[in-house]
PDB file of C-alpha atoms in Angstrom:
ATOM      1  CA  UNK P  18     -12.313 -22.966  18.145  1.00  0.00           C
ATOM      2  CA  UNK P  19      -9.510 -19.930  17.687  1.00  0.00           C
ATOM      3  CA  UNK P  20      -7.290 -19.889  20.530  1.00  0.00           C
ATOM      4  CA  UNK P  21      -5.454 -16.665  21.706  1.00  0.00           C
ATOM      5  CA  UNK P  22      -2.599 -17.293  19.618  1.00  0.00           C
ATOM      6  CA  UNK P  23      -4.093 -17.760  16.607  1.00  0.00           C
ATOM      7  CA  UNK P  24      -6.545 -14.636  16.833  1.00  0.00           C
ATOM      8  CA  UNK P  25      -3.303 -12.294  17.390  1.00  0.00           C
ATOM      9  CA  UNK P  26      -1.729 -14.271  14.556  1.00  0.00           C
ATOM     10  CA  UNK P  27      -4.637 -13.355  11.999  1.00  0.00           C
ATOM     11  CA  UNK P  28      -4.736  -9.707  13.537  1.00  0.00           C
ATOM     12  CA  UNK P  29      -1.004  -9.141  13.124  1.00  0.00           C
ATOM     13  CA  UNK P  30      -1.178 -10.827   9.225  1.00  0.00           C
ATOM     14  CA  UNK P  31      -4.143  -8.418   8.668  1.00  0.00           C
ATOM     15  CA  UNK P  32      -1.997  -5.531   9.804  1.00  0.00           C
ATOM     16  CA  UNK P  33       1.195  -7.006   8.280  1.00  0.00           C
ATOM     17  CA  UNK P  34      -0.956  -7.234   5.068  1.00  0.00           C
ATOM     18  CA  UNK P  35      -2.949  -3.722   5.495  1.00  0.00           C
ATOM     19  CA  UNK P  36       0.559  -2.122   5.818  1.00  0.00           C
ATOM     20  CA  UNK P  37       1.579  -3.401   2.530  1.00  0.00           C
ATOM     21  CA  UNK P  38      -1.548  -2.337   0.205  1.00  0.00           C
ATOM     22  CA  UNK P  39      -0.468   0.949   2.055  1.00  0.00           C
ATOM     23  CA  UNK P  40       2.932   1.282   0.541  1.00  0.00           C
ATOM     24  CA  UNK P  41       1.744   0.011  -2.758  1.00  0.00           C
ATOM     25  CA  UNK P  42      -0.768   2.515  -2.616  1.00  0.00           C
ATOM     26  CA  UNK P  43       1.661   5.039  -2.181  1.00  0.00           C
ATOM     27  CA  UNK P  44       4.052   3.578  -4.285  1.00  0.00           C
ATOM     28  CA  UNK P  45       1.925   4.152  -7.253  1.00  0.00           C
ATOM     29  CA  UNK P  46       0.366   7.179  -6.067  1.00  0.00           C
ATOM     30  CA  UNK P  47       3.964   8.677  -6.304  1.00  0.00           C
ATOM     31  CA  UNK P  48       4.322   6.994  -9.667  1.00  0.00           C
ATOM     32  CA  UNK P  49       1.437   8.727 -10.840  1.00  0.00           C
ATOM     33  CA  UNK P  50       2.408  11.971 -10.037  1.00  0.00           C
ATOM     34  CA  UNK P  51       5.728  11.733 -11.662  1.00  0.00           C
ATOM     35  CA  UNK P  52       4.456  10.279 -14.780  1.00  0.00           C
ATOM     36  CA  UNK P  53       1.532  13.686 -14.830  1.00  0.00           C
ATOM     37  CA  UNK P  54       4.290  15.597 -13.860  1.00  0.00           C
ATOM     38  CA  UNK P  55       6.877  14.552 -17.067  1.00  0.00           C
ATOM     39  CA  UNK P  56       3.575  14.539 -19.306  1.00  0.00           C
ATOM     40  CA  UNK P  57       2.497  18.083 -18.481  1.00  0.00           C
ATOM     41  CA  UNK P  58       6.294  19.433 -18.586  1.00  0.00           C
ATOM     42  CA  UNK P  59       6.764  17.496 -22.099  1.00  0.00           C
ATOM     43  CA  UNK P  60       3.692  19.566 -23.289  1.00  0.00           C
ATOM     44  CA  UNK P  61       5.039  22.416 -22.640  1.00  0.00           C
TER      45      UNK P  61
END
């Protein structure tokens, strides 16, 4: 049986964790970009 406490706890973690695949995700989004970005001015 979950009481109060421990339901916010797991929703908070989920959003604590949710948050963080976020700024990886844009993390390497943005790494992308520059790496495409050097590649297509090096071909130049």
């Amino acid at each position: 049986m979950l009481t109060a406490r421990d339901k916010d706890f797991q929703e908070t973690t989920l959003a604590r964790l949710f948050a963080v695949d976020c700024v990886f995700i844009a993390l390497a989004a943005v790494i992308a970009l520059a790496l495409y970005y050097l590649i297509w001015k090096n071909t130049e």
